[in-house]
Coordinates of C-alpha atoms in Angstrom, one line a residue:
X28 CA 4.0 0.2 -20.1
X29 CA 1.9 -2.2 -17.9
X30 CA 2.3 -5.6 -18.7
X31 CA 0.5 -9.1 -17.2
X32 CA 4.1 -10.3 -16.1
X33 CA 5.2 -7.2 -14.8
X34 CA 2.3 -6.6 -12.5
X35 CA 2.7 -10.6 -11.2
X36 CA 5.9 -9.9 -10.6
X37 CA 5.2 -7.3 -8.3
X38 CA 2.9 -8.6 -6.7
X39 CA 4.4 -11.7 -5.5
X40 CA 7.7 -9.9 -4.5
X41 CA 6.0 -7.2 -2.8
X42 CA 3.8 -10.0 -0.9
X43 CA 7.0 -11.6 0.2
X44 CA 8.4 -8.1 1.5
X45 CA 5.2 -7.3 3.6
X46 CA 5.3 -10.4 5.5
X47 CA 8.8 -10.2 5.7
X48 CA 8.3 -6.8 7.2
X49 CA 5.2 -8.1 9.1
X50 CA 7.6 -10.6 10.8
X51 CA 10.1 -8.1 11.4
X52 CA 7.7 -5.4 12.8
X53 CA 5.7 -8.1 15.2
X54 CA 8.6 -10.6 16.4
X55 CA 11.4 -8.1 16.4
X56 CA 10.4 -4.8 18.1
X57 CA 14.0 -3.7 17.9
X58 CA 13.6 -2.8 14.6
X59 CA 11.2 0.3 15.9
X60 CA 13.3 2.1 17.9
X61 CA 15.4 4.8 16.4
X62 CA 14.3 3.8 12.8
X63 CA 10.5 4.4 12.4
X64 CA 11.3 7.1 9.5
X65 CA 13.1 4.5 7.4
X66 CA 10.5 2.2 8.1
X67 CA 7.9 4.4 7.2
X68 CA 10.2 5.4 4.2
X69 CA 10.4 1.9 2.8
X70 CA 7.0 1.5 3.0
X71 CA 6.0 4.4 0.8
X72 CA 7.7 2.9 -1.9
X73 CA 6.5 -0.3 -1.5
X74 CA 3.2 1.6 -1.8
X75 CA 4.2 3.7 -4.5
X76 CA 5.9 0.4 -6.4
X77 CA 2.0 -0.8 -6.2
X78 CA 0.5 2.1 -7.5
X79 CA 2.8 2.1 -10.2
X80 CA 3.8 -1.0 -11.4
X81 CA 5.1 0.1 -14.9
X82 CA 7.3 -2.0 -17.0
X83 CA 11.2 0.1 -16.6
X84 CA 13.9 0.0 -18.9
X85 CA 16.1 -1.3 -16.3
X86 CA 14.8 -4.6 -16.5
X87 CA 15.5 -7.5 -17.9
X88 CA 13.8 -10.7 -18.6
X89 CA 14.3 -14.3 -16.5
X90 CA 13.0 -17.1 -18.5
X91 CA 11.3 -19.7 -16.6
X92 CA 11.2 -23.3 -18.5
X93 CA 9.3 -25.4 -16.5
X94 CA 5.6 -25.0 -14.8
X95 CA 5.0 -21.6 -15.4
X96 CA 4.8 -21.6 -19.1
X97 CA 1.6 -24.1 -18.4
X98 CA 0.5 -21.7 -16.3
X99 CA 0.7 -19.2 -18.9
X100 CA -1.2 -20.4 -21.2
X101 CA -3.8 -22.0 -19.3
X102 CA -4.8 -18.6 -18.4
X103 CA -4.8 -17.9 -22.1
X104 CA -7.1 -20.6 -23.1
X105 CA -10.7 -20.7 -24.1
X106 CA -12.5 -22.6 -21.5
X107 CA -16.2 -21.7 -21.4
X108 CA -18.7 -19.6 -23.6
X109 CA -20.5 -16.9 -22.1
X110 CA -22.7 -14.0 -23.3
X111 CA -22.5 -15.4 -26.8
X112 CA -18.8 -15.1 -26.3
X113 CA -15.7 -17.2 -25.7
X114 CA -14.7 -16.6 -22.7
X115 CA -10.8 -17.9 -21.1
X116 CA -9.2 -17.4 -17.5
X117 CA -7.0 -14.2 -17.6
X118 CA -10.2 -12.5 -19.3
X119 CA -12.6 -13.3 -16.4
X120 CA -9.7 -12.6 -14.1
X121 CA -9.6 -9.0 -15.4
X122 CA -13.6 -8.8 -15.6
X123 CA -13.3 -9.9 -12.2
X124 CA -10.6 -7.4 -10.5
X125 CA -12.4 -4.1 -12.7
X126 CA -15.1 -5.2 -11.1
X127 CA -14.3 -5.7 -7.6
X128 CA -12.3 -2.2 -7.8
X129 CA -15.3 -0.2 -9.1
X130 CA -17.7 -2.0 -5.8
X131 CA -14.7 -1.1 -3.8
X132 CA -14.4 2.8 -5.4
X133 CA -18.1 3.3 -5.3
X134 CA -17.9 2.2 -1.7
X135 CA -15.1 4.3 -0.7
X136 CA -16.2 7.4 -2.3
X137 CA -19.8 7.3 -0.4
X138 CA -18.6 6.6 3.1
X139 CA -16.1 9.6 2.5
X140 CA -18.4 11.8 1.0
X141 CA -21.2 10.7 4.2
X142 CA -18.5 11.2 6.8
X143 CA -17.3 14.7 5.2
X144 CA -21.3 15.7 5.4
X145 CA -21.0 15.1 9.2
X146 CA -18.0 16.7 10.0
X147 CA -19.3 19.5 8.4
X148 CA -22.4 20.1 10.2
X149 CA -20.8 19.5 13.4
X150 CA -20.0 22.9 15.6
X151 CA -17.0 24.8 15.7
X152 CA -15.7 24.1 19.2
X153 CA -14.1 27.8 20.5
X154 CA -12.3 26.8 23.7
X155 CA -9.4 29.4 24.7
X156 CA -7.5 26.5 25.9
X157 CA -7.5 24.4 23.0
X158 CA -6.9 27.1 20.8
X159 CA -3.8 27.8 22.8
X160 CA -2.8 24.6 22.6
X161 CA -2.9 24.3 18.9
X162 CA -1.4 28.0 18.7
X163 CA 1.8 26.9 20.4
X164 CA 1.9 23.2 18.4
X165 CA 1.7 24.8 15.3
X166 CA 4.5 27.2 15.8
X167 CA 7.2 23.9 16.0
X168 CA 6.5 23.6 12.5
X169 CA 8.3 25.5 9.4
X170 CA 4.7 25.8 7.4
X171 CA 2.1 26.3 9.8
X172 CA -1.6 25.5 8.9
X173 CA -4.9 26.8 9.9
X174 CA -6.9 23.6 11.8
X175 CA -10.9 24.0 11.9
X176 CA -11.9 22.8 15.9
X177 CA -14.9 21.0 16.1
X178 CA -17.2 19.2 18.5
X179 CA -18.8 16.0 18.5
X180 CA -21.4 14.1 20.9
X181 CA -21.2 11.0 18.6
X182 CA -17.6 10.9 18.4
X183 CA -16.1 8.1 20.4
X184 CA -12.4 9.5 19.9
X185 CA -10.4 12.1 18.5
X186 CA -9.2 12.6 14.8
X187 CA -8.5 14.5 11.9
X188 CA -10.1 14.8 8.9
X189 CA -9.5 16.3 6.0
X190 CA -6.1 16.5 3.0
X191 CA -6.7 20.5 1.9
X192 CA -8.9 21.6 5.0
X193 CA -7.4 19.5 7.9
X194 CA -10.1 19.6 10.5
X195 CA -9.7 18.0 14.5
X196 CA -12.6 16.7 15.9
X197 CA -13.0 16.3 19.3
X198 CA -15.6 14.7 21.5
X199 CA -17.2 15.9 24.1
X200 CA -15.2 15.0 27.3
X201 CA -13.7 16.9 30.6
X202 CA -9.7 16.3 30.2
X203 CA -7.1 18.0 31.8
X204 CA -4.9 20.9 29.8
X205 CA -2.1 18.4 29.6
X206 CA -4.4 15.8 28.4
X207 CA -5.3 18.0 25.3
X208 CA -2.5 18.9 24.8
X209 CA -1.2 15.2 24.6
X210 CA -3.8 14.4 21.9
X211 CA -3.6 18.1 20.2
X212 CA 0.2 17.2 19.8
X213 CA -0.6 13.8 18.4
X214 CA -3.1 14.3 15.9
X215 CA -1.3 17.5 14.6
X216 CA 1.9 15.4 14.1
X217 CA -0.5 12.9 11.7
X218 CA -1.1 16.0 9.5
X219 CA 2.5 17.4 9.1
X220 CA 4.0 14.3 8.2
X221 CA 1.4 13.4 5.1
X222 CA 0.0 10.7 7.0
X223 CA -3.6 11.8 5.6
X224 CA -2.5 11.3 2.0
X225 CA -0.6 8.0 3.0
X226 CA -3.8 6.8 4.0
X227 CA -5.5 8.2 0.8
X228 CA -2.9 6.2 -1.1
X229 CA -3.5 3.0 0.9
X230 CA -7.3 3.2 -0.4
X231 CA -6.9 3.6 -3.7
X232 CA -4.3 0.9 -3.4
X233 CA -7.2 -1.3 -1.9
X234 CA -9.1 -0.5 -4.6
X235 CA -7.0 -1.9 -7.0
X236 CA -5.3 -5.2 -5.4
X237 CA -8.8 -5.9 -3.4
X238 CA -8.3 -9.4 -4.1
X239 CA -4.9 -9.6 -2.4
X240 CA -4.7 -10.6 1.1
X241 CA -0.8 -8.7 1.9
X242 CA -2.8 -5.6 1.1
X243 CA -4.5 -5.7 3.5
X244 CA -1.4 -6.8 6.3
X245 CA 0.5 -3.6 4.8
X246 CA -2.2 -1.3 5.5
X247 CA -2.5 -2.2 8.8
X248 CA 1.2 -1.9 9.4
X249 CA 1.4 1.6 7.5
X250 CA -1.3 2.8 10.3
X251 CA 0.5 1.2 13.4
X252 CA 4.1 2.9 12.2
X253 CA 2.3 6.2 11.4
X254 CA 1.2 5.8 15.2
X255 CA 4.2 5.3 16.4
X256 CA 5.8 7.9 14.9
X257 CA 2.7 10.5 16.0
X258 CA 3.6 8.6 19.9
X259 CA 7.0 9.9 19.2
X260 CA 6.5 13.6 18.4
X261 CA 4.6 13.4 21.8
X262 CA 6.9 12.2 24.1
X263 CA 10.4 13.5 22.6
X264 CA 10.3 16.1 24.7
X265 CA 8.7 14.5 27.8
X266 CA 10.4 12.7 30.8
X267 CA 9.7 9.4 31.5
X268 CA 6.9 10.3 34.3
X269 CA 5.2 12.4 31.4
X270 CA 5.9 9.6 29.0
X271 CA 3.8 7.3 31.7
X272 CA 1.1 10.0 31.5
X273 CA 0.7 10.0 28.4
X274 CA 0.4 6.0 28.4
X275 CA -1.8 6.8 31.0
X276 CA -3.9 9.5 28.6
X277 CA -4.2 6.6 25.9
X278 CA -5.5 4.0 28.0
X279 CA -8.2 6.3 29.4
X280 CA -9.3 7.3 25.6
X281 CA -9.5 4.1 24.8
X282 CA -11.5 3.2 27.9
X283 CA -14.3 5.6 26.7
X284 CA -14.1 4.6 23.5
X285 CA -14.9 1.0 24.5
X286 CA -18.1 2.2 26.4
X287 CA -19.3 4.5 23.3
X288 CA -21.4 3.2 20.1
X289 CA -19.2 3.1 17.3
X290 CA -19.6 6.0 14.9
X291 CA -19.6 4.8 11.0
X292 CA -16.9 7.1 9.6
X293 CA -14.9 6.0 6.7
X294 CA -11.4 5.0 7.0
X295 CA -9.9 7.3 4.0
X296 CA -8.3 10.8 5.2
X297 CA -9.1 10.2 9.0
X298 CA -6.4 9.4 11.9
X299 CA -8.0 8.7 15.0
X300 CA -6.3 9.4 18.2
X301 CA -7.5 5.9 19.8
X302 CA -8.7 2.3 18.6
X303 CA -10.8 -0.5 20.1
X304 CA -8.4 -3.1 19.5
X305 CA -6.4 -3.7 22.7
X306 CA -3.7 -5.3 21.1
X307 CA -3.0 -1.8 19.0
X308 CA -3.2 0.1 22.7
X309 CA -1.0 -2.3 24.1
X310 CA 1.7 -2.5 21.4
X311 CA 1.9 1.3 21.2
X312 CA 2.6 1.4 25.0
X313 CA 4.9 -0.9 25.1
X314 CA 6.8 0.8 22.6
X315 CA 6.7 3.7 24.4
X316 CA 7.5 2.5 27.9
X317 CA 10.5 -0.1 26.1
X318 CA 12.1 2.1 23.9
X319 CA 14.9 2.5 26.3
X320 CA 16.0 -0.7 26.9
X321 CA 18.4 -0.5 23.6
X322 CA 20.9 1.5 22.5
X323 CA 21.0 3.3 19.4
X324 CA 24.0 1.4 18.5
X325 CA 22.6 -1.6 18.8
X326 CA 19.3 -0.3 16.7
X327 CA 20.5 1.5 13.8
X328 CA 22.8 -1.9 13.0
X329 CA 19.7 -4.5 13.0
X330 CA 17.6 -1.9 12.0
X331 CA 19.4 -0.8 8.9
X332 CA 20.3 -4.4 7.7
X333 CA 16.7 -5.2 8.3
X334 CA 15.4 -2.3 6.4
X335 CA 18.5 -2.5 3.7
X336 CA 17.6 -6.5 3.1
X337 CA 13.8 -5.6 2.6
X338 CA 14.4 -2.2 0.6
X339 CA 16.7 -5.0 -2.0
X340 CA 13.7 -7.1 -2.2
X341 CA 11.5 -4.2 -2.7
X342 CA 14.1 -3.1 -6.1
X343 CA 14.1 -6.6 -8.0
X344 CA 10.9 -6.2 -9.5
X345 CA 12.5 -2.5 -10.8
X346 CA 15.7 -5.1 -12.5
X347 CA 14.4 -8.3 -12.9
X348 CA 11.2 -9.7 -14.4
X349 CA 10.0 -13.5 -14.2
X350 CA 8.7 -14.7 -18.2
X351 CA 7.6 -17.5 -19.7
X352 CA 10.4 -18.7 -22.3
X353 CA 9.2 -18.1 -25.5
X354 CA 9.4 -21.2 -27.1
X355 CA 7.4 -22.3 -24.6
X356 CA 4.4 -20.7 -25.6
X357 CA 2.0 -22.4 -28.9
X358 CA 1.9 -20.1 -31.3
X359 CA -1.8 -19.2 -31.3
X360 CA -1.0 -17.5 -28.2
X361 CA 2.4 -15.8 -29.6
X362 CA -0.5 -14.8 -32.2
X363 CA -3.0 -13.7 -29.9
X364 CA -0.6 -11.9 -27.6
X365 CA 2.2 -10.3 -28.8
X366 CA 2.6 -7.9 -31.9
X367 CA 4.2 -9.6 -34.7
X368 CA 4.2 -8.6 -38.4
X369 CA 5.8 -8.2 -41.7
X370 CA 7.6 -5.4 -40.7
X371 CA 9.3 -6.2 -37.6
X372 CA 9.4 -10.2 -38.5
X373 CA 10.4 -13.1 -40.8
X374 CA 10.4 -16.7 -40.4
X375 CA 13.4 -19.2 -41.3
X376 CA 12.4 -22.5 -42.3
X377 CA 14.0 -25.1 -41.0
X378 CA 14.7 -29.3 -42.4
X379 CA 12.4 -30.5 -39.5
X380 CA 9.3 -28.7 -40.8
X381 CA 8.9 -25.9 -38.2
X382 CA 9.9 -22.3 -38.4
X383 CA 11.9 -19.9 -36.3
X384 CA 10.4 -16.8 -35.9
X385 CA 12.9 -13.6 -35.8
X386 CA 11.2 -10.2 -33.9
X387 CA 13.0 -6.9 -34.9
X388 CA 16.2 -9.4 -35.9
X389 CA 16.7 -11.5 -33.1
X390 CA 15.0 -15.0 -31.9
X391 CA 11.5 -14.8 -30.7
X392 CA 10.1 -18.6 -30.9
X393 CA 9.6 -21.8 -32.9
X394 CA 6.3 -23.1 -34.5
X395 CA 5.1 -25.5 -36.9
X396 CA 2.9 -23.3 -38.6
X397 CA 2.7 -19.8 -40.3
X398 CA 0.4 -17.9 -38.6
X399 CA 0.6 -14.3 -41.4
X400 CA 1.5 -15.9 -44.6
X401 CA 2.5 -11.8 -45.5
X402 CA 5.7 -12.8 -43.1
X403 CA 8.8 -13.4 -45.4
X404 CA 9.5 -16.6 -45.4
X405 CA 13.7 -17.8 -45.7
X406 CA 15.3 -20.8 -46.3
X407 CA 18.7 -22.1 -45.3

């Protein structure tokens, strides 16, 4: 079940991991080396916890007595009429976000559909050497797949396209063999470990929390550690004057990318080889030319507490749910709000005038008034 509190609560939790994880990926690089898989790892369920942010029956309730109950119910509370209706907070919140997500979808679902419409009228691109190259990448791989080759003039860099049908796209430049085989190796590695349908995920996850800013900041790190990992399938087997190539092989992309027009492609299902954003060039060589400078002792212990203190953050929404205390709440919303009735309740009556209500026999709340007079009523 999908509750109010349970998707707050995992929201703000998961808001706190991603800049706790933004913190760690940006001021402490140690945590990349050695331990990009569990990074990546962690931030799949992070995603998935999103996606799915269903009330479990491992959790259990924290009642908060102080602020938040106001809160609560000043969501609740009728505060303008609209529409010839009465309108309060948490329903224009929710007008609000379905909205948003159906601009956002409807968005989406164009620019993919107008950049699969170019991809497919683009040529197929039947270059011996490439298809040697991709020939001898694909064999490292258990389950090889058939990749379409394609040509671009508009293209301003590399990438894949495509979940079912993956499809490289290349643009139109004179590179070395090693060169090719550099990006081949790269882009391949973006297709083999999911990172298309990550991406696809991270969309639809837009889509729904397009009002929240750490969205945003964990998109952009699921793309950097997806590139770092793609950097690392390239340059596992190189030496460290290949590994300088290759640094060499980015930087020159990304120089002709900088002096091309920007094509529009949509950002769902595509992995470009390049950006325009130096800072993203600069961080991935530095990652590659300082990844020695550690030992993998020294990594997997700050990596794994790092990653092991985020991952427990990332569980408490699974055990542990913030709520309003009951009694707390007036009883028009308790009315409004939650299912009670004469078959699950009763009231007890007590000398003060005010009633306890009892939900499937334990305490639920106390009011002064009966709100279903077909509720048995007891007396002490």
């Amino acid at each position: 079940m999908i509750t109010f509190m349970t998707v707050l609560n995992i929201t703000l939790l998961s808001g706190m991991i991603i800049a706790l994880l933004h913190c760690f990926l940006h001021k402490t690089r140690i945590i990349l080396f050695n331990n990009l898989n569990l990074v990546a790892a962690l931030m799949v369920v992070i995603l998935l916890r999103l996606l799915l942010p269903f009330e479990l029956p491992t959790q259990r309730n924290i009642y908060i007595t102080h602020i938040f109950p106001k809160f609560y119910v000043a969501l609740y509370k009728t505060r303008f009429t609209f529409i010839g209706r009465e309108w309060d907070i948490m329903s224009l919140l929710i007008a609000l976000t379905i909205a948003g997500s159906i601009y956002f979808f409807i968005k989406l679902i164009s620019a993919y559909f107008d950049t699969q419409k170019k991809v497919k009228k683009l040529k197929a691109y039947d270059n011996p050497v490439i298809n040697e190259v991709v020939a001898s990448i694909n064999k490292t791989y258990r389950k090889p797949v058939q990749f379409q080759i394609k040509i671009s003039t508009q293209a301003d860099t590399p990438f894949i396209f495509g979940l079912f049908k993956p499809c490289i796209v290349l643009p139109e430049l004179d590179l070395s063999p090693k060169y090719w085989e550099y990006i081949l190796t790269h882009e391949i590695s973006h297709y083999y470990h999911k990172d298309l349908w990550i991406r696809f995920l991270c969309e639809l996850l837009h889509i729904i929390y397009w009002w929240n800013p750490f969205i945003i900041i964990l998109r952009k790190q699921i793309i950097e550690i997806q590139e770092f990992r793609s950097d690392a399938s390239v340059i596992k087997q190189l030496g460290c004057l290949e590994q300088l190539d290759y640094t060499e092989c980015l930087i020159h992309i990304a120089k002709i990318q900088n002096i091309k027009p920007k094509e529009n492609l949509a950002n769902i299902c595509i992995t470009p080889f390049s950006s325009r954003s130096d800072t993203d060039i600069s961080r991935r060589i530095n990652w590659i030319t300082d990844k020695d400078k550690f030992t993998k002792k020294h990594c997997a212990k700050t990596g794994i507490l790092a990653v092991a203190l985020i991952f427990l953050l990332s569980l408490l929404p699974d055990f542990f749910i913030l709520e309003s205390k009951p009694q707390n709440i007036p009883s028009t919303i308790l009315e409004q709000y939650t299912i009670i009735n004469s078959e699950n309740a009763y009231y007890i009556y007590n000398d003060k005038g005010t009633y306890d209500i009892y939900v499937n026999g334990k305490y639920f709340s106390t009011v002064t008034k009966i709100f279903d007079n077909t509720i048995t009523i007891y007396y002490k």
